Amino acid sequence: MLTKLTHTSIVVFTLITSVMAQGGGYALDFDGTNDYVNTTYSGISGNNDRTVEVWVKTSATDVNFITEWGVQEINQRFTVTVTSSKLRVEFAGSWLLGSTNVNDGLWHHLAATHSSTSSPSTKLYIDGNLEATASFTINTSSNGNVLVGKSAYSSEREFNGSIDEVRIWSVARTAAQIADNIHVELDGNETGLEAYFKMSIGSGTIITDHSENSNTGTMVNMFDNDWITSNAPIGDLTSGYTTDVEALWEGCGTSASDASDGLTMVVGTALTDANFAVFGNNNTAGTSTSDLPSGVEVRSQRIWYVDESNTVAADVTIDISAATGYTVTAGTASDYKLLSRAGTSGDFSILASGSSKSGDAVTFSSVSLSDEYLAIGQATDSDAYLSAHVTISGDDGFRMMSSPVDGQIYGDLLDELWTQGIATGADVTTGSANVWTYDAANTEWDALTNLNTASLTAGQGFLVYVFTDTDFDGDDDLPVTLSVAGTENSATVTRSTTASEWNLLGNPFEATIDADQLFTDNSNYTSVVYVYDHSTNSATSPDVDPTGDGIYRVWNSSTGSLTAGLIAPYQGFWIQSGASGTSFDFTSSCKSNSAGTFYKTMNDSTGSMSFTISSGDYSDITFVSFMNNGEEGIDNSDAYKLLPMTPSERVVGISYAEGNGLDINNLPYIHDGSISIPLDIMYLTLDADYNFVTNENEVTMNWDLSSLPETIIGLTLTNNTTGETTDLLQTDELTFITAAKGSFPAYGSNGVNIYPEVGESQFTLAVAYSALSATGESTFPTKYALHKAFPNPFNPSTTITFDVPIESRHAVSLQL
């Protein structure tokens, strides 16, 4: 048993890739008269899947830019054009026309897809956005070559403008595949890539195919001066930084980019041609403490690579939740730093400080971009947090804790708190240790010996005694905030446990978790969780009470003092394992923000009642639940009344089953007859030997029956001292004097200790069940029939007949 501490003593009973921007690469300029490219790619015949992609820049109203299968017959060509200023795909007299003008003289990415199996079969995309859909069957033959810049059928509508990055596929690319690869060059070995003309040569009249198929293109009526500098926003991003690639450029439609997993760019004035930024990220969540500049103590593990062309100065906004996976709202904007480095390794430097903040999103104003790697950092000794954190407030006392990051070093997590009695890493090595783990196999607390090396396993709980004076200078320093760096534990987290024992576990996630789902996922454990609340000795209020010394809050899927059974991040808790309970799972479903289901295993046949006891500054609450798994004796959903870690004066309410003190007494939902249980109310003080002493004291008790199930028809409370009986259904409050009946140790020999039964309980609670519920069958009909009135009901008399099951005949009447 552990009790209150001082700062000196404790009473204890028991690789780098070179980068070049596409800006400065090449495109082909077509004069609109007779320029075109004839390729050796003949395509695929029939109604098979295909995709055509291209970057174009034109001011023309009606031009052809790709005829995918270059046959002369009009009913067998698949052509992508600009028609009436809109993107259009046509085949055999059928066509699909977009709605957005693309002849604005800006670079646009255009794509057309056709599927032989999906409906709609044909789709148009502009700059990655779905523009139009239709369904028709294509019957192309493969007796010609793909042409770029003209129609195979006539010399009309030759392309006038610039073309770059022609990609032809034998698959119908998805919207995500198109959007994710608009702004980056391909490797050339992608599945289904038939021809890939990057327009990268810059001289001569032969165009290389960068797919694996060795097609070529020959420029017709075109010469060296038709090669021009391309300003299409295509970035040459470092391998490993091509997740969720986005761009900010003149043709994006707004002055803002889309977000690349949390990073968005905005310019005050729309960019002009040749100025753009392309950026992707390394697809990593969590936080890191590596490669930091002075003044920054942690950064995002997600890093974005920016490939910038010419001049771009943008407001850069990073959403912390999207970037790290953590929801954090603490700190001011200036506490966050935009970090930059030139390569994939080495220390970052501070590029800018946050200028504004909205929720989790921090904006860095007017950042002059270059080809660089960016991350967001948290300033040292600030109120900024990039990861889940917990605020430690209140007074001296025990906290049961955990970590959302596996392998977290105790010393790093507890750095803001006073530690003592630990040989390595503590503030002082003298005194008794104030950080412990629990050895379930031997039912004992083990003090840590090295805070610098000992680490937490995912799902593990531990115990720390918190001093309000965190630097031992005589002043109270709470509240302080604790946080961790690293990647959040990913579900499922499995924690090894000791069978048939109490086990100290902990929330392994940065989100609140739902105990009801834990019960569903772990049926070989009791359906009760116990969370220690250090800040109060009043179970009736979750508010911090500076005079309190702690109680346990409980939940059994139906009722309890732990609100809705929600377990906060960084929170440790007790759970009992059954004989086969050696492995406990925390699945992603237990996160309360992803649950979406009220987890019940008993068909909602549940109910509860509670008794609130108060006397002066002290109060307590004890519960009775009614569930299908309930028994008169101990069952899987009974919650024990646990002795506090730090005993102090208090009032307690306890029921008993088989001599065990209970905080929640779980009874059957349906039962034959009635059940009587002992209910004791004690006013306790503490003597010098750490014994609880029972006292005579005036106490008021009231009860909440709002969730009482319909199967309960009677509740009486008998005072075993006076013989007085109270009908709980007729009144809602009772004042009485508690009994003085000796003392008992305020501690026990194990890590978890239950209130003992002391003499005779002051009350007996009798619960009477409905006789109809005993059989589990209702006499109320589930089927009935009502017949027409005969004769006509406007006659002086009429007969109305109805049918119900015979067993319900005495329970049904008809009123007119």
mmCIF file of N, CA, C and O in Angstrom, residues 455-539:
data_model
loop_
_atom_site.group_PDB
_atom_site.id
_atom_site.type_symbol
_atom_site.label_atom_id
_atom_site.label_comp_id
_atom_site.label_asym_id
_atom_site.label_seq_id
_atom_site.Cartn_x
_atom_site.Cartn_y
_atom_site.Cartn_z
ATOM 1 N N SER A 455 12.022 2.235 -19.891
ATOM 2 C CA SER A 455 11.043 2.736 -20.859
ATOM 3 C C SER A 455 9.713 2.023 -20.705
ATOM 4 O O SER A 455 9.635 0.919 -20.154
ATOM 5 N N LEU A 456 8.690 2.664 -21.211
ATOM 6 C CA LEU A 456 7.326 2.156 -21.123
ATOM 7 C C LEU A 456 6.975 1.322 -22.349
ATOM 8 O O LEU A 456 7.317 1.684 -23.479
ATOM 9 N N THR A 457 6.286 0.234 -22.107
ATOM 10 C CA THR A 457 5.737 -0.575 -23.186
ATOM 11 C C THR A 457 4.325 -0.100 -23.500
ATOM 12 O O THR A 457 3.599 0.319 -22.608
ATOM 13 N N ALA A 458 3.944 -0.166 -24.763
ATOM 14 C CA ALA A 458 2.602 0.264 -25.167
ATOM 15 C C ALA A 458 1.544 -0.461 -24.350
ATOM 16 O O ALA A 458 1.573 -1.684 -24.223
ATOM 17 N N GLY A 459 0.621 0.303 -23.784
ATOM 18 C CA GLY A 459 -0.461 -0.266 -22.999
ATOM 19 C C GLY A 459 -0.126 -0.508 -21.543
ATOM 20 O O GLY A 459 -0.964 -0.992 -20.787
ATOM 21 N N GLN A 460 1.080 -0.134 -21.121
ATOM 22 C CA GLN A 460 1.510 -0.328 -19.735
ATOM 23 C C GLN A 460 1.111 0.871 -18.884
ATOM 24 O O GLN A 460 1.196 2.020 -19.320
ATOM 25 N N GLY A 461 0.676 0.605 -17.668
ATOM 26 C CA GLY A 461 0.439 1.664 -16.712
ATOM 27 C C GLY A 461 1.551 1.726 -15.689
ATOM 28 O O GLY A 461 2.280 0.746 -15.488
ATOM 29 N N PHE A 462 1.719 2.888 -15.065
ATOM 30 C CA PHE A 462 2.696 3.017 -13.990
ATOM 31 C C PHE A 462 2.169 4.037 -12.991
ATOM 32 O O PHE A 462 1.163 4.726 -13.242
ATOM 33 N N LEU A 463 2.854 4.151 -11.871
ATOM 34 C CA LEU A 463 2.408 5.020 -10.782
ATOM 35 C C LEU A 463 3.490 6.021 -10.443
ATOM 36 O O LEU A 463 4.671 5.677 -10.361
ATOM 37 N N VAL A 464 3.086 7.279 -10.247
ATOM 38 C CA VAL A 464 4.026 8.309 -9.825
ATOM 39 C C VAL A 464 3.363 9.129 -8.730
ATOM 40 O O VAL A 464 2.161 9.398 -8.783
ATOM 41 N N TYR A 465 4.151 9.477 -7.721
ATOM 42 C CA TYR A 465 3.661 10.417 -6.714
ATOM 43 C C TYR A 465 4.118 11.807 -7.133
ATOM 44 O O TYR A 465 5.313 12.072 -7.289
ATOM 45 N N VAL A 466 3.165 12.718 -7.316
ATOM 46 C CA VAL A 466 3.444 14.070 -7.811
ATOM 47 C C VAL A 466 3.539 15.027 -6.633
ATOM 48 O O VAL A 466 2.665 15.057 -5.760
ATOM 49 N N PHE A 467 4.621 15.808 -6.602
ATOM 50 C CA PHE A 467 4.787 16.892 -5.636
ATOM 51 C C PHE A 467 4.420 18.217 -6.309
ATOM 52 O O PHE A 467 4.804 18.463 -7.455
ATOM 53 N N THR A 468 3.700 19.064 -5.600
ATOM 54 C CA THR A 468 3.359 20.365 -6.172
ATOM 55 C C THR A 468 4.592 21.238 -6.354
ATOM 56 O O THR A 468 4.648 22.066 -7.253
ATOM 57 N N ASP A 469 5.590 21.053 -5.512
ATOM 58 C CA ASP A 469 6.860 21.772 -5.631
ATOM 59 C C ASP A 469 7.768 20.934 -6.526
ATOM 60 O O ASP A 469 8.432 20.008 -6.076
ATOM 61 N N THR A 470 7.812 21.253 -7.806
ATOM 62 C CA THR A 470 8.510 20.396 -8.767
ATOM 63 C C THR A 470 10.007 20.662 -8.846
ATOM 64 O O THR A 470 10.724 19.926 -9.526
ATOM 65 N N ASP A 471 10.498 21.726 -8.176
ATOM 66 C CA ASP A 471 11.939 22.002 -8.182
ATOM 67 C C ASP A 471 12.507 22.136 -6.773
ATOM 68 O O ASP A 471 13.652 22.532 -6.589
ATOM 69 N N PHE A 472 11.687 21.823 -5.765
ATOM 70 C CA PHE A 472 12.118 21.791 -4.366
ATOM 71 C C PHE A 472 12.677 23.139 -3.910
ATOM 72 O O PHE A 472 13.691 23.212 -3.221
ATOM 73 N N ASP A 473 11.986 24.241 -4.310
ATOM 74 C CA ASP A 473 12.427 25.570 -3.878
ATOM 75 C C ASP A 473 11.456 26.196 -2.889
ATOM 76 O O ASP A 473 11.572 27.366 -2.544
ATOM 77 N N GLY A 474 10.478 25.430 -2.461
ATOM 78 C CA GLY A 474 9.518 25.921 -1.486
ATOM 79 C C GLY A 474 8.245 26.494 -2.066
ATOM 80 O O GLY A 474 7.325 26.836 -1.322
ATOM 81 N N ASP A 475 8.166 26.626 -3.383
ATOM 82 C CA ASP A 475 6.972 27.177 -4.026
ATOM 83 C C ASP A 475 6.239 26.084 -4.795
ATOM 84 O O ASP A 475 6.854 25.186 -5.381
ATOM 85 N N ASP A 476 4.928 26.197 -4.815
ATOM 86 C CA ASP A 476 4.129 25.273 -5.619
ATOM 87 C C ASP A 476 4.244 25.647 -7.086
ATOM 88 O O ASP A 476 4.112 26.823 -7.458
ATOM 89 N N ASP A 477 4.470 24.647 -7.947
ATOM 90 C CA ASP A 477 4.716 24.900 -9.363
ATOM 91 C C ASP A 477 3.632 24.330 -10.280
ATOM 92 O O ASP A 477 3.657 24.595 -11.489
ATOM 93 N N LEU A 478 2.729 23.562 -9.734
ATOM 94 C CA LEU A 478 1.677 23.015 -10.590
ATOM 95 C C LEU A 478 0.704 24.132 -10.981
ATOM 96 O O LEU A 478 0.491 25.058 -10.190
ATOM 97 N N PRO A 479 0.104 24.071 -12.184
ATOM 98 C CA PRO A 479 0.137 22.933 -13.106
ATOM 99 C C PRO A 479 1.373 22.937 -14.004
ATOM 100 O O PRO A 479 1.948 23.990 -14.286
ATOM 101 N N VAL A 480 1.767 21.738 -14.443
ATOM 102 C CA VAL A 480 2.790 21.567 -15.470
ATOM 103 C C VAL A 480 2.208 20.644 -16.538
ATOM 104 O O VAL A 480 1.252 19.907 -16.285
ATOM 105 N N THR A 481 2.788 20.703 -17.713
ATOM 106 C CA THR A 481 2.305 19.886 -18.826
ATOM 107 C C THR A 481 3.365 18.878 -19.224
ATOM 108 O O THR A 481 4.533 19.234 -19.406
ATOM 109 N N LEU A 482 2.955 17.635 -19.365
ATOM 110 C CA LEU A 482 3.852 16.562 -19.799
ATOM 111 C C LEU A 482 3.490 16.172 -21.226
ATOM 112 O O LEU A 482 2.308 16.081 -21.575
ATOM 113 N N SER A 483 4.503 15.947 -22.057
ATOM 114 C CA SER A 483 4.267 15.511 -23.429
ATOM 115 C C SER A 483 5.372 14.550 -23.839
ATOM 116 O O SER A 483 6.397 14.432 -23.165
ATOM 117 N N VAL A 484 5.150 13.864 -24.947
ATOM 118 C CA VAL A 484 6.133 12.902 -25.451
ATOM 119 C C VAL A 484 6.388 13.178 -26.916
ATOM 120 O O VAL A 484 5.582 13.801 -27.602
ATOM 121 N N ALA A 485 7.520 12.705 -27.407
ATOM 122 C CA ALA A 485 7.860 12.808 -28.824
ATOM 123 C C ALA A 485 7.906 11.411 -29.415
ATOM 124 O O ALA A 485 8.282 10.453 -28.750
ATOM 125 N N GLY A 486 7.528 11.297 -30.671
ATOM 126 C CA GLY A 486 7.537 10.004 -31.328
ATOM 127 C C GLY A 486 6.216 9.722 -32.007
ATOM 128 O O GLY A 486 5.325 10.558 -32.046
ATOM 129 N N THR A 487 6.096 8.532 -32.541
ATOM 130 C CA THR A 487 4.901 8.137 -33.270
ATOM 131 C C THR A 487 3.925 7.448 -32.341
ATOM 132 O O THR A 487 4.305 6.548 -31.582
ATOM 133 N N GLU A 488 2.674 7.847 -32.408
ATOM 134 C CA GLU A 488 1.643 7.230 -31.569
ATOM 135 C C GLU A 488 1.572 5.735 -31.825
ATOM 136 O O GLU A 488 1.735 5.275 -32.951
ATOM 137 N N ASN A 489 1.350 4.984 -30.755
ATOM 138 C CA ASN A 489 1.144 3.557 -30.907
ATOM 139 C C ASN A 489 0.027 3.305 -31.916
ATOM 140 O O ASN A 489 -1.007 3.950 -31.876
ATOM 141 N N SER A 490 0.267 2.368 -32.819
ATOM 142 C CA SER A 490 -0.758 2.049 -33.809
ATOM 143 C C SER A 490 -1.531 0.829 -33.347
ATOM 144 O O SER A 490 -0.978 -0.096 -32.757
ATOM 145 N N ALA A 491 -2.850 0.872 -33.584
ATOM 146 C CA ALA A 491 -3.700 -0.241 -33.168
ATOM 147 C C ALA A 491 -3.460 -1.423 -34.116
ATOM 148 O O ALA A 491 -3.183 -1.246 -35.287
ATOM 149 N N THR A 492 -3.524 -2.652 -33.659
ATOM 150 C CA THR A 492 -3.902 -3.042 -32.307
ATOM 151 C C THR A 492 -2.665 -3.113 -31.402
ATOM 152 O O THR A 492 -1.622 -3.628 -31.818
ATOM 153 N N VAL A 493 -2.817 -2.604 -30.164
ATOM 154 C CA VAL A 493 -1.781 -2.756 -29.157
ATOM 155 C C VAL A 493 -2.157 -3.940 -28.271
ATOM 156 O O VAL A 493 -3.262 -4.023 -27.764
ATOM 157 N N THR A 494 -1.236 -4.866 -28.120
ATOM 158 C CA THR A 494 -1.470 -6.043 -27.280
ATOM 159 C C THR A 494 -0.542 -5.993 -26.082
ATOM 160 O O THR A 494 0.676 -5.836 -26.231
ATOM 161 N N ARG A 495 -1.098 -6.120 -24.907
ATOM 162 C CA ARG A 495 -0.344 -6.036 -23.659
ATOM 163 C C ARG A 495 -0.412 -7.373 -22.928
ATOM 164 O O ARG A 495 -1.493 -7.909 -22.689
ATOM 165 N N SER A 496 0.746 -7.939 -22.586
ATOM 166 C CA SER A 496 0.781 -9.180 -21.818
ATOM 167 C C SER A 496 0.359 -8.905 -20.384
ATOM 168 O O SER A 496 0.760 -7.902 -19.786
ATOM 169 N N THR A 497 -0.446 -9.789 -19.825
ATOM 170 C CA THR A 497 -0.953 -9.617 -18.470
ATOM 171 C C THR A 497 -0.790 -10.919 -17.693
ATOM 172 O O THR A 497 -0.509 -11.977 -18.248
ATOM 173 N N THR A 498 -0.988 -10.814 -16.399
ATOM 174 C CA THR A 498 -0.923 -11.982 -15.519
ATOM 175 C C THR A 498 -2.332 -12.482 -15.252
ATOM 176 O O THR A 498 -3.204 -11.717 -14.837
ATOM 177 N N ALA A 499 -2.546 -13.750 -15.488
ATOM 178 C CA ALA A 499 -3.879 -14.327 -15.347
ATOM 179 C C ALA A 499 -4.324 -14.309 -13.887
ATOM 180 O O ALA A 499 -3.512 -14.443 -12.961
ATOM 181 N N SER A 500 -5.609 -14.144 -13.712
ATOM 182 C CA SER A 500 -6.271 -14.204 -12.398
ATOM 183 C C SER A 500 -5.707 -13.193 -11.405
ATOM 184 O O SER A 500 -5.685 -13.447 -10.203
ATOM 185 N N GLU A 501 -5.252 -12.045 -11.907
ATOM 186 C CA GLU A 501 -4.688 -11.011 -11.044
ATOM 187 C C GLU A 501 -5.158 -9.630 -11.497
ATOM 188 O O GLU A 501 -5.673 -9.449 -12.590
ATOM 189 N N TRP A 502 -4.937 -8.673 -10.598
ATOM 190 C CA TRP A 502 -5.103 -7.271 -10.975
ATOM 191 C C TRP A 502 -3.917 -6.865 -11.849
ATOM 192 O O TRP A 502 -2.764 -7.170 -11.538
ATOM 193 N N ASN A 503 -4.206 -6.164 -12.953
ATOM 194 C CA ASN A 503 -3.159 -5.702 -13.857
ATOM 195 C C ASN A 503 -3.295 -4.201 -14.071
ATOM 196 O O ASN A 503 -4.401 -3.688 -14.294
ATOM 197 N N LEU A 504 -2.148 -3.497 -13.998
ATOM 198 C CA LEU A 504 -2.133 -2.048 -14.201
ATOM 199 C C LEU A 504 -1.822 -1.778 -15.671
ATOM 200 O O LEU A 504 -0.684 -1.944 -16.124
ATOM 201 N N LEU A 505 -2.841 -1.377 -16.422
ATOM 202 C CA LEU A 505 -2.707 -1.071 -17.840
ATOM 203 C C LEU A 505 -2.813 0.435 -18.043
ATOM 204 O O LEU A 505 -3.041 1.181 -17.090
ATOM 205 N N GLY A 506 -2.639 0.883 -19.284
ATOM 206 C CA GLY A 506 -2.719 2.312 -19.570
ATOM 207 C C GLY A 506 -3.199 2.564 -20.980
ATOM 208 O O GLY A 506 -2.969 1.756 -21.889
ATOM 209 N N ASN A 507 -3.884 3.675 -21.177
ATOM 210 C CA ASN A 507 -4.328 4.085 -22.508
ATOM 211 C C ASN A 507 -3.105 4.221 -23.418
ATOM 212 O O ASN A 507 -2.237 5.044 -23.170
ATOM 213 N N PRO A 508 -3.018 3.433 -24.502
ATOM 214 C CA PRO A 508 -1.830 3.489 -25.361
ATOM 215 C C PRO A 508 -1.938 4.490 -26.504
ATOM 216 O O PRO A 508 -1.042 4.564 -27.338
ATOM 217 N N PHE A 509 -3.038 5.250 -26.550
ATOM 218 C CA PHE A 509 -3.287 6.157 -27.668
ATOM 219 C C PHE A 509 -3.335 7.607 -27.200
ATOM 220 O O PHE A 509 -3.461 7.885 -26.012
ATOM 221 N N GLU A 510 -3.256 8.531 -28.163
ATOM 222 C CA GLU A 510 -3.394 9.948 -27.822
ATOM 223 C C GLU A 510 -4.857 10.379 -27.798
ATOM 224 O O GLU A 510 -5.163 11.515 -27.464
ATOM 225 N N ALA A 511 -5.766 9.448 -28.140
ATOM 226 C CA ALA A 511 -7.201 9.713 -28.077
ATOM 227 C C ALA A 511 -7.795 9.076 -26.825
ATOM 228 O O ALA A 511 -7.253 8.105 -26.287
ATOM 229 N N THR A 512 -8.898 9.637 -26.367
ATOM 230 C CA THR A 512 -9.665 9.010 -25.290
ATOM 231 C C THR A 512 -10.180 7.663 -25.767
ATOM 232 O O THR A 512 -10.554 7.499 -26.931
ATOM 233 N N ILE A 513 -10.188 6.663 -24.894
ATOM 234 C CA ILE A 513 -10.677 5.342 -25.267
ATOM 235 C C ILE A 513 -11.929 4.999 -24.476
ATOM 236 O O ILE A 513 -12.184 5.550 -23.403
ATOM 237 N N ASP A 514 -12.719 4.077 -25.023
ATOM 238 C CA ASP A 514 -14.020 3.713 -24.499
ATOM 239 C C ASP A 514 -13.927 2.348 -23.833
ATOM 240 O O ASP A 514 -13.647 1.343 -24.484
ATOM 241 N N ALA A 515 -14.168 2.307 -22.515
ATOM 242 C CA ALA A 515 -14.056 1.054 -21.773
ATOM 243 C C ALA A 515 -15.028 -0.001 -22.287
ATOM 244 O O ALA A 515 -14.724 -1.200 -22.249
ATOM 245 N N ASP A 516 -16.198 0.395 -22.771
ATOM 246 C CA ASP A 516 -17.167 -0.580 -23.262
ATOM 247 C C ASP A 516 -16.586 -1.426 -24.392
ATOM 248 O O ASP A 516 -16.825 -2.625 -24.485
ATOM 249 N N GLN A 517 -15.811 -0.781 -25.290
ATOM 250 C CA GLN A 517 -15.199 -1.543 -26.378
ATOM 251 C C GLN A 517 -14.078 -2.429 -25.847
ATOM 252 O O GLN A 517 -13.851 -3.534 -26.361
ATOM 253 N N LEU A 518 -13.377 -1.990 -24.811
ATOM 254 C CA LEU A 518 -12.359 -2.848 -24.190
ATOM 255 C C LEU A 518 -12.999 -4.124 -23.667
ATOM 256 O O LEU A 518 -12.440 -5.214 -23.802
ATOM 257 N N PHE A 519 -14.172 -4.000 -23.053
ATOM 258 C CA PHE A 519 -14.872 -5.186 -22.540
ATOM 259 C C PHE A 519 -15.264 -6.115 -23.683
ATOM 260 O O PHE A 519 -15.172 -7.339 -23.568
ATOM 261 N N THR A 520 -15.706 -5.542 -24.802
ATOM 262 C CA THR A 520 -16.099 -6.350 -25.956
ATOM 263 C C THR A 520 -14.911 -7.095 -26.535
ATOM 264 O O THR A 520 -15.010 -8.269 -26.914
ATOM 265 N N ASP A 521 -13.754 -6.422 -26.622
ATOM 266 C CA ASP A 521 -12.565 -7.021 -27.228
ATOM 267 C C ASP A 521 -11.850 -7.997 -26.302
ATOM 268 O O ASP A 521 -11.018 -8.781 -26.772
ATOM 269 N N ASN A 522 -12.121 -7.931 -25.000
ATOM 270 C CA ASN A 522 -11.365 -8.722 -24.028
ATOM 271 C C ASN A 522 -12.319 -9.419 -23.062
ATOM 272 O O ASN A 522 -12.439 -9.040 -21.893
ATOM 273 N N SER A 523 -12.977 -10.446 -23.537
ATOM 274 C CA SER A 523 -13.996 -11.127 -22.741
ATOM 275 C C SER A 523 -13.409 -11.969 -21.616
ATOM 276 O O SER A 523 -14.144 -12.409 -20.733
ATOM 277 N N ASN A 524 -12.111 -12.189 -21.623
ATOM 278 C CA ASN A 524 -11.482 -12.976 -20.561
ATOM 279 C C ASN A 524 -11.000 -12.097 -19.407
ATOM 280 O O ASN A 524 -10.125 -12.490 -18.634
ATOM 281 N N TYR A 525 -11.575 -10.899 -19.292
ATOM 282 C CA TYR A 525 -11.311 -9.985 -18.180
ATOM 283 C C TYR A 525 -12.648 -9.555 -17.597
ATOM 284 O O TYR A 525 -13.681 -9.623 -18.264
ATOM 285 N N THR A 526 -12.619 -9.082 -16.356
ATOM 286 C CA THR A 526 -13.856 -8.558 -15.788
ATOM 287 C C THR A 526 -14.293 -7.314 -16.542
ATOM 288 O O THR A 526 -13.473 -6.605 -17.144
ATOM 289 N N SER A 527 -15.583 -7.043 -16.529
ATOM 290 C CA SER A 527 -16.128 -5.893 -17.259
ATOM 291 C C SER A 527 -16.170 -4.664 -16.368
ATOM 292 O O SER A 527 -17.195 -3.969 -16.269
ATOM 293 N N VAL A 528 -15.054 -4.380 -15.734
ATOM 294 C CA VAL A 528 -14.950 -3.215 -14.852
ATOM 295 C C VAL A 528 -13.557 -2.608 -15.017
ATOM 296 O O VAL A 528 -12.560 -3.330 -15.047
ATOM 297 N N VAL A 529 -13.498 -1.270 -15.134
ATOM 298 C CA VAL A 529 -12.219 -0.561 -15.094
ATOM 299 C C VAL A 529 -12.213 0.346 -13.877
ATOM 300 O O VAL A 529 -13.254 0.850 -13.448
ATOM 301 N N TYR A 530 -11.015 0.561 -13.323
ATOM 302 C CA TYR A 530 -10.830 1.383 -12.128
ATOM 303 C C TYR A 530 -9.773 2.435 -12.444
ATOM 304 O O TYR A 530 -8.629 2.116 -12.766
ATOM 305 N N VAL A 531 -10.169 3.712 -12.360
ATOM 306 C CA VAL A 531 -9.261 4.834 -12.615
ATOM 307 C C VAL A 531 -9.124 5.632 -11.321
ATOM 308 O O VAL A 531 -10.138 6.028 -10.725
ATOM 309 N N TYR A 532 -7.893 5.884 -10.887
ATOM 310 C CA TYR A 532 -7.675 6.615 -9.639
ATOM 311 C C TYR A 532 -7.736 8.107 -9.877
ATOM 312 O O TYR A 532 -7.063 8.656 -10.746
ATOM 313 N N ASP A 533 -8.584 8.781 -9.105
ATOM 314 C CA ASP A 533 -8.706 10.243 -9.155
ATOM 315 C C ASP A 533 -8.056 10.785 -7.899
ATOM 316 O O ASP A 533 -8.615 10.730 -6.806
ATOM 317 N N HIS A 534 -6.862 11.349 -8.062
ATOM 318 C CA HIS A 534 -6.074 11.807 -6.919
ATOM 319 C C HIS A 534 -6.658 13.044 -6.260
ATOM 320 O O HIS A 534 -6.350 13.370 -5.123
ATOM 321 N N SER A 535 -7.477 13.807 -7.014
ATOM 322 C CA SER A 535 -7.756 15.188 -6.639
ATOM 323 C C SER A 535 -8.963 15.362 -5.736
ATOM 324 O O SER A 535 -9.290 16.484 -5.361
ATOM 325 N N THR A 536 -9.655 14.296 -5.394
ATOM 326 C CA THR A 536 -10.878 14.458 -4.614
ATOM 327 C C THR A 536 -11.139 13.208 -3.794
ATOM 328 O O THR A 536 -10.667 12.124 -4.117
ATOM 329 N N ASN A 537 -11.848 13.377 -2.685
ATOM 330 C CA ASN A 537 -12.378 12.203 -2.001
ATOM 331 C C ASN A 537 -13.901 12.216 -2.092
ATOM 332 O O ASN A 537 -14.591 11.642 -1.268
ATOM 333 N N SER A 538 -14.407 12.906 -3.136
ATOM 334 C CA SER A 538 -15.839 12.961 -3.388
ATOM 335 C C SER A 538 -16.143 12.290 -4.708
ATOM 336 O O SER A 538 -15.757 12.786 -5.765
ATOM 337 N N ALA A 539 -16.797 11.160 -4.660
ATOM 338 C CA ALA A 539 -17.133 10.445 -5.897
ATOM 339 C C ALA A 539 -18.269 11.092 -6.644
ATOM 340 O O ALA A 539 -18.556 10.726 -7.775
#
